Amino acid sequence: MDQMKNPYLPELATVVKIIDETPNIKSLQVVFNDPEKMKNFRFEPGQVGQLSIFGVGESTFVINSPPTRMDYLQFSVMKAGEVTAAIHELHEGDVIGVRAPLGNWFPYNEMKGKKILFIGGGIGLAPLRTLILYMLDNRADYGDITIIYGSRTPPDLCYKYDLEDWASRKDVELILTVDNEYPGWDKRTGFVPTVLNEVAPSPENTIAITCGPPIMIKFVLQNLAKLNFNDDHIITTLEARMKCGIGICGRCNIGTNYICKDGPVFSLAKLKALRAEI
Amino acid sequence: MSIEALKETIGKVLKDVDVVIAYKEGFDALHSTPHFITSPEQIDKMIWNPLCVHNLTTYLPSMKNKKVGVVVKGCDSRTIIQFIQEGLIERGKVVVIGIPCKGVISVAKVLKAIDHKPIENISFSDNGDITITSEGEKKVLSLNDVSPDKCTTCQYPTPLIYDHLIGEEIKTEKPAESVYGDIREFEKLSLEERLKYWQGEFDRCIRCYACRNACPMCVCQDSCIAETRDPHWISQRLNLTEKFMFHMIHALHLAGRCVECGECERVCPMGIPVNKLKRKINLDMKELFDYEPGVKLDEKPPMFVFNVEEAKIKEHKI
Amino acid sequence: MAPAGFLSKKRMEDFLKEIGKDALVHVPVLEGNVVVFRPYGQNQTINLERPANAPPKAVIFPQSDTFFTFRFIKDPQDPKKVSVEINPPSDFPEAIIFGCRPCDAKGFKIYDKVYIEANGPDPYYMGRREKTTIITLACPAPSAGCFCTALGGGPAEKDGSDILMTDVGEGFYLEPVTEKGDKLLKAQGVAQLIEDGAKYGQEATKRQKDTHDSVKKPFESINYRDLSRDLFDDDRFWEEMVSKCISCGACTYLCPTCYCFNITDEKTLEQGERLRSWDSCMFKHFTLEASGHNPRPTKFKRYKNRIGHKFLWYPEKYEEIIACCGCGRCIRYCPVSVDISEIVSNLRKTE
């Protein structure tokens, strides 16, 4: 059997670095064992990969490092089920499997020349991170970049190293919030959708991209509508239980669309058009 | 009993409940199907005859948020008692409409008797004759010959618990010792012969879990070890070991709980006699603990209680 | 293509032995009261009278299939360093399905779109598909629940088969349908057992037509556009249709066109395998996420998905083909007699 064409065979990769992002989220930086594969690997911001822990199984995560920085691929994993628990047990140097890239991506070319509004919550910053870093690496192509990001408490904020960088940059506006007051926290408090209302960004020539817990997304979408954002200009990503990652196994479909293959990135206009059973 | 009396009772019960579960005609002359009645105009579609094979109480534990009326035969009524013994339903939320029953058909046995030919019509007479029209020809069968095994040794033709009883009580004429006759006969086989038998039967299992889902007493349902990864007791490999393991655990989970409604066996699309295992264990439980599932309201299943000393179990001297 | 041939029933066993020389032959066998496909062998009662309880889909799409085996290799210098070796299977066996029904064969055509044509070939499916020859028996009589003709199929439909056999009394009228089937019939050992079929053609056609006319039609024909989307999206409709469903997997596992699957790892100490196994959209855990969220939490949502997949989304994607062959098994063997043909009839727009 020709191994090159087997969509189910993972590529072996080594964990080169593990970052403790929050008490229950870790990031892995991985490099393919085959240097040729690493050299030739291409993906688009927003695409996902299936990580394999052999003997435990596979699970889907977004590649949250940008395609402009190809020393490694970064994935962030919140401990929830069997596979994520096993990933949390990994050490640097361990071998895992990777099937990537899978799925669609953010329409970053269509966003050129536009103002960009990122709205993220918790680990929902992961898919946004790949696009934020991509845009920062191609800064001249895009207008103002605003990032509203929140989590339950300050320790639950992901990518603190990025947040520090973005906060110090003049070409990015970073607005951080946590749900409630917290010792030593001197920035905003309140839920992300509320902060969005307070900030009240203009929909003028702006694309809003949001990802976070379902309940946050629900209210963010409502508030964006109130701010007169057009459904075509609102982009979000969906999650579902996935197995094959190539649009066959039958779990993650909404009608004819498979989140793993036709998603995970959808405009709100597209989502509304899907005859949804969400 | 008259179907009119049944319909009248259901009409009355429907005023106090969200839904009444009864039977209606199925996709062909040989099949009935559960009928969920939520409005009076649906009552007319219901039927009652020996095609009404399902144990409708199976739905009750998953309908706890509703008040439900349910039609039961004698055998089905044992499930209600067992549910109450185990605290799986609230008595006040279930209205039991009992029907004394002279026996139902086994679809598999009828099909065998008529050589699996398509059936155009089926009718039943009071003397137990079944008249079947198939390919234009009429054939008369006796209900006794095409009943499931549970009917041929039935001890409880009249429901043991009910709020409404439709028709006259029926007393059984079948000897009590006949109930486990087939099991005692099977036990005469050597261990090797029995193993070979079960290996042959379970080899056909396709792991559809119809037996589990049709079982009213299978309470784990969506957290069944057949699928859980934690604990990871059964793999997805398709081999005899895994199939055997599932059926053994299924049977052991029903030790002293199986009300012997036979649904597991009736629904198996691959014709595996899975109820036999459960009845074997029930026989052991009966001999050890004098306990028969789903018969007396004030009993507790033996596996639910701990007695320091059991009359029929000798302690090992240490 | 060779003209039609004739195989005497007396020579059927010789035929099976002959074709079994180079391939594993799967035949329908009577066990107890059920008919199942088994590798052809000794002490079997081959039953061609009625369709097998389960279709032979597992021959090409096994209920559990090894994607690859893996092995952990410890570095003897540094036991903490563990590398992994993965090995996919290298080959698949030659196989013949003998005596399945046209609906069973049509099921593979439904799979072909998904597993070969639309998404790039699935190496496991295609590996087996290419090596399998399908010898179908034209249905001698419909079974309870059959409704193939309403879906454009029929008891003598050739599409999907390599050879179509029709029982003409003392033997079978054999029509090669594909090159593969033609080749099998022309192989030396087989050709010796086959007589000229010309004089049986008329009888075969008559029998095929008689059966065709006796299949029940719950509706005349169907196009996915005929279904009412309003009704499809009405929760009350599903509640009425499938309150009785017990969420088991009988319908999906017996279905010649159901192809959803699971992927799991099974491990013993230092080695293991990654498996593809059948899964059922009727099971609650099918879409249950690790977070506890479930997009299809009720049996109504799950059954709706099953109908949607077969009658709306598959045809929308693949040339308007309905992903149901009307074999009737899900109706016949449903523990509570949920009738898919009734549900689809009810979903059709009333003119």
mmCIF file with all atom_site columns, C-alpha atoms in Angstrom, chain A residues 84-162:
data_model
loop_
_atom_site.group_PDB
_atom_site.id
_atom_site.type_symbol
_atom_site.label_atom_id
_atom_site.label_alt_id
_atom_site.label_comp_id
_atom_site.label_asym_id
_atom_site.label_entity_id
_atom_site.label_seq_id
_atom_site.pdbx_PDB_ins_code
_atom_site.Cartn_x
_atom_site.Cartn_y
_atom_site.Cartn_z
_atom_site.occupancy
_atom_site.B_iso_or_equiv
_atom_site.pdbx_formal_charge
_atom_site.auth_seq_id
_atom_site.auth_comp_id
_atom_site.auth_asym_id
_atom_site.auth_atom_id
_atom_site.pdbx_PDB_model_num
ATOM 1  C CA . THR A 1 84  ? -5.916  15.500 26.231 1.00 0.00 ? 84  THR A CA 1
ATOM 2  C CA . ALA A 1 85  ? -5.105  13.939 29.601 1.00 0.00 ? 85  ALA A CA 1
ATOM 3  C CA . ALA A 1 86  ? -2.426  11.823 27.903 1.00 0.00 ? 86  ALA A CA 1
ATOM 4  C CA . ILE A 1 87  ? -1.038  14.871 26.116 1.00 0.00 ? 87  ILE A CA 1
ATOM 5  C CA . HIS A 1 88  ? -0.693  16.590 29.480 1.00 0.00 ? 88  HIS A CA 1
ATOM 6  C CA . GLU A 1 89  ? 1.520   13.690 30.583 1.00 0.00 ? 89  GLU A CA 1
ATOM 7  C CA . LEU A 1 90  ? 3.986   14.226 27.719 1.00 0.00 ? 90  LEU A CA 1
ATOM 8  C CA . HIS A 1 91  ? 7.590   15.267 28.230 1.00 0.00 ? 91  HIS A CA 1
ATOM 9  C CA . GLU A 1 92  ? 9.919   17.130 25.935 1.00 0.00 ? 92  GLU A CA 1
ATOM 10 C CA . GLY A 1 93  ? 11.527  14.605 23.604 1.00 0.00 ? 93  GLY A CA 1
ATOM 11 C CA . ASP A 1 94  ? 8.467   12.347 23.421 1.00 0.00 ? 94  ASP A CA 1
ATOM 12 C CA . VAL A 1 95  ? 7.278   11.110 20.047 1.00 0.00 ? 95  VAL A CA 1
ATOM 13 C CA . ILE A 1 96  ? 3.711   11.736 18.932 1.00 0.00 ? 96  ILE A CA 1
ATOM 14 C CA . GLY A 1 97  ? 1.839   11.510 15.631 1.00 0.00 ? 97  GLY A CA 1
ATOM 15 C CA . VAL A 1 98  ? 0.536   14.450 13.630 1.00 0.00 ? 98  VAL A CA 1
ATOM 16 C CA . ARG A 1 99  ? -1.959  14.476 10.770 1.00 0.00 ? 99  ARG A CA 1
ATOM 17 C CA . ALA A 1 100 ? -1.975  17.996 9.364  1.00 0.00 ? 100 ALA A CA 1
ATOM 18 C CA . PRO A 1 101 ? -2.969  20.282 7.866  1.00 0.00 ? 101 PRO A CA 1
ATOM 19 C CA . LEU A 1 102 ? -6.719  19.584 7.886  1.00 0.00 ? 102 LEU A CA 1
ATOM 20 C CA . GLY A 1 103 ? -9.723  21.816 7.338  1.00 0.00 ? 103 GLY A CA 1
ATOM 21 C CA . ASN A 1 104 ? -10.153 25.315 5.948  1.00 0.00 ? 104 ASN A CA 1
ATOM 22 C CA . TRP A 1 105 ? -8.583  28.595 7.069  1.00 0.00 ? 105 TRP A CA 1
ATOM 23 C CA . PHE A 1 106 ? -9.201  32.251 7.693  1.00 0.00 ? 106 PHE A CA 1
ATOM 24 C CA . PRO A 1 107 ? -9.706  34.256 4.472  1.00 0.00 ? 107 PRO A CA 1
ATOM 25 C CA . TYR A 1 108 ? -6.695  36.437 5.307  1.00 0.00 ? 108 TYR A CA 1
ATOM 26 C CA . ASN A 1 109 ? -6.261  37.714 1.749  1.00 0.00 ? 109 ASN A CA 1
ATOM 27 C CA . GLU A 1 110 ? -9.772  39.127 1.688  1.00 0.00 ? 110 GLU A CA 1
ATOM 28 C CA . MET A 1 111 ? -9.021  40.883 4.952  1.00 0.00 ? 111 MET A CA 1
ATOM 29 C CA . LYS A 1 112 ? -6.155  42.888 3.470  1.00 0.00 ? 112 LYS A CA 1
ATOM 30 C CA . GLY A 1 113 ? -6.549  46.638 3.887  1.00 0.00 ? 113 GLY A CA 1
ATOM 31 C CA . LYS A 1 114 ? -9.271  46.144 6.484  1.00 0.00 ? 114 LYS A CA 1
ATOM 32 C CA . LYS A 1 115 ? -9.360  46.840 10.188 1.00 0.00 ? 115 LYS A CA 1
ATOM 33 C CA . ILE A 1 116 ? -9.329  43.650 12.215 1.00 0.00 ? 116 ILE A CA 1
ATOM 34 C CA . LEU A 1 117 ? -11.154 43.052 15.486 1.00 0.00 ? 117 LEU A CA 1
ATOM 35 C CA . PHE A 1 118 ? -10.238 39.895 17.397 1.00 0.00 ? 118 PHE A CA 1
ATOM 36 C CA . ILE A 1 119 ? -12.520 38.797 20.239 1.00 0.00 ? 119 ILE A CA 1
ATOM 37 C CA . GLY A 1 120 ? -11.302 35.795 22.204 1.00 0.00 ? 120 GLY A CA 1
ATOM 38 C CA . GLY A 1 121 ? -12.059 33.972 25.426 1.00 0.00 ? 121 GLY A CA 1
ATOM 39 C CA . GLY A 1 122 ? -9.929  31.410 27.258 1.00 0.00 ? 122 GLY A CA 1
ATOM 40 C CA . ILE A 1 123 ? -8.332  28.827 25.003 1.00 0.00 ? 123 ILE A CA 1
ATOM 41 C CA . GLY A 1 124 ? -10.366 30.344 22.179 1.00 0.00 ? 124 GLY A CA 1
ATOM 42 C CA . LEU A 1 125 ? -7.390  32.630 21.614 1.00 0.00 ? 125 LEU A CA 1
ATOM 43 C CA . ALA A 1 126 ? -5.542  29.662 20.043 1.00 0.00 ? 126 ALA A CA 1
ATOM 44 C CA . PRO A 1 127 ? -7.036  29.886 16.513 1.00 0.00 ? 127 PRO A CA 1
ATOM 45 C CA . LEU A 1 128 ? -6.895  33.688 16.684 1.00 0.00 ? 128 LEU A CA 1
ATOM 46 C CA . ARG A 1 129 ? -3.216  33.588 17.681 1.00 0.00 ? 129 ARG A CA 1
ATOM 47 C CA . THR A 1 130 ? -2.116  31.990 14.420 1.00 0.00 ? 130 THR A CA 1
ATOM 48 C CA . LEU A 1 131 ? -3.847  34.758 12.451 1.00 0.00 ? 131 LEU A CA 1
ATOM 49 C CA . ILE A 1 132 ? -2.719  37.577 14.765 1.00 0.00 ? 132 ILE A CA 1
ATOM 50 C CA . LEU A 1 133 ? 0.908   36.487 14.446 1.00 0.00 ? 133 LEU A CA 1
ATOM 51 C CA . TYR A 1 134 ? 0.526   36.045 10.692 1.00 0.00 ? 134 TYR A CA 1
ATOM 52 C CA . MET A 1 135 ? -0.850  39.580 10.397 1.00 0.00 ? 135 MET A CA 1
ATOM 53 C CA . LEU A 1 136 ? 1.853   41.022 12.604 1.00 0.00 ? 136 LEU A CA 1
ATOM 54 C CA . ASP A 1 137 ? 4.410   39.354 10.347 1.00 0.00 ? 137 ASP A CA 1
ATOM 55 C CA . ASN A 1 138 ? 2.674   41.015 7.373  1.00 0.00 ? 138 ASN A CA 1
ATOM 56 C CA . ARG A 1 139 ? 1.720   44.147 9.285  1.00 0.00 ? 139 ARG A CA 1
ATOM 57 C CA . ALA A 1 140 ? 1.623   46.536 6.324  1.00 0.00 ? 140 ALA A CA 1
ATOM 58 C CA . ASP A 1 141 ? -1.150  44.549 4.655  1.00 0.00 ? 141 ASP A CA 1
ATOM 59 C CA . TYR A 1 142 ? -3.704  45.206 7.369  1.00 0.00 ? 142 TYR A CA 1
ATOM 60 C CA . GLY A 1 143 ? -5.331  48.217 9.030  1.00 0.00 ? 143 GLY A CA 1
ATOM 61 C CA . ASP A 1 144 ? -5.834  48.727 12.768 1.00 0.00 ? 144 ASP A CA 1
ATOM 62 C CA . ILE A 1 145 ? -5.700  45.557 14.812 1.00 0.00 ? 145 ILE A CA 1
ATOM 63 C CA . THR A 1 146 ? -7.744  45.412 18.019 1.00 0.00 ? 146 THR A CA 1
ATOM 64 C CA . ILE A 1 147 ? -7.692  42.386 20.315 1.00 0.00 ? 147 ILE A CA 1
ATOM 65 C CA . ILE A 1 148 ? -10.270 41.940 23.061 1.00 0.00 ? 148 ILE A CA 1
ATOM 66 C CA . TYR A 1 149 ? -9.321  38.948 25.140 1.00 0.00 ? 149 TYR A CA 1
ATOM 67 C CA . GLY A 1 150 ? -10.595 37.669 28.433 1.00 0.00 ? 150 GLY A CA 1
ATOM 68 C CA . SER A 1 151 ? -10.573 34.720 30.753 1.00 0.00 ? 151 SER A CA 1
ATOM 69 C CA . ARG A 1 152 ? -12.053 33.711 34.073 1.00 0.00 ? 152 ARG A CA 1
ATOM 70 C CA . THR A 1 153 ? -9.050  34.837 36.146 1.00 0.00 ? 153 THR A CA 1
ATOM 71 C CA . PRO A 1 154 ? -5.620  36.286 35.274 1.00 0.00 ? 154 PRO A CA 1
ATOM 72 C CA . PRO A 1 155 ? -3.861  32.880 35.637 1.00 0.00 ? 155 PRO A CA 1
ATOM 73 C CA . ASP A 1 156 ? -6.298  31.512 33.033 1.00 0.00 ? 156 ASP A CA 1
ATOM 74 C CA . LEU A 1 157 ? -5.034  33.878 30.335 1.00 0.00 ? 157 LEU A CA 1
ATOM 75 C CA . CYS A 1 158 ? -3.196  31.966 27.596 1.00 0.00 ? 158 CYS A CA 1
ATOM 76 C CA . TYR A 1 159 ? -0.048  33.064 25.769 1.00 0.00 ? 159 TYR A CA 1
ATOM 77 C CA . LYS A 1 160 ? 1.073   35.578 28.404 1.00 0.00 ? 160 LYS A CA 1
ATOM 78 C CA . TYR A 1 161 ? 4.344   35.949 26.460 1.00 0.00 ? 161 TYR A CA 1
ATOM 79 C CA . ASP A 1 162 ? 2.361   37.129 23.412 1.00 0.00 ? 162 ASP A CA 1
#
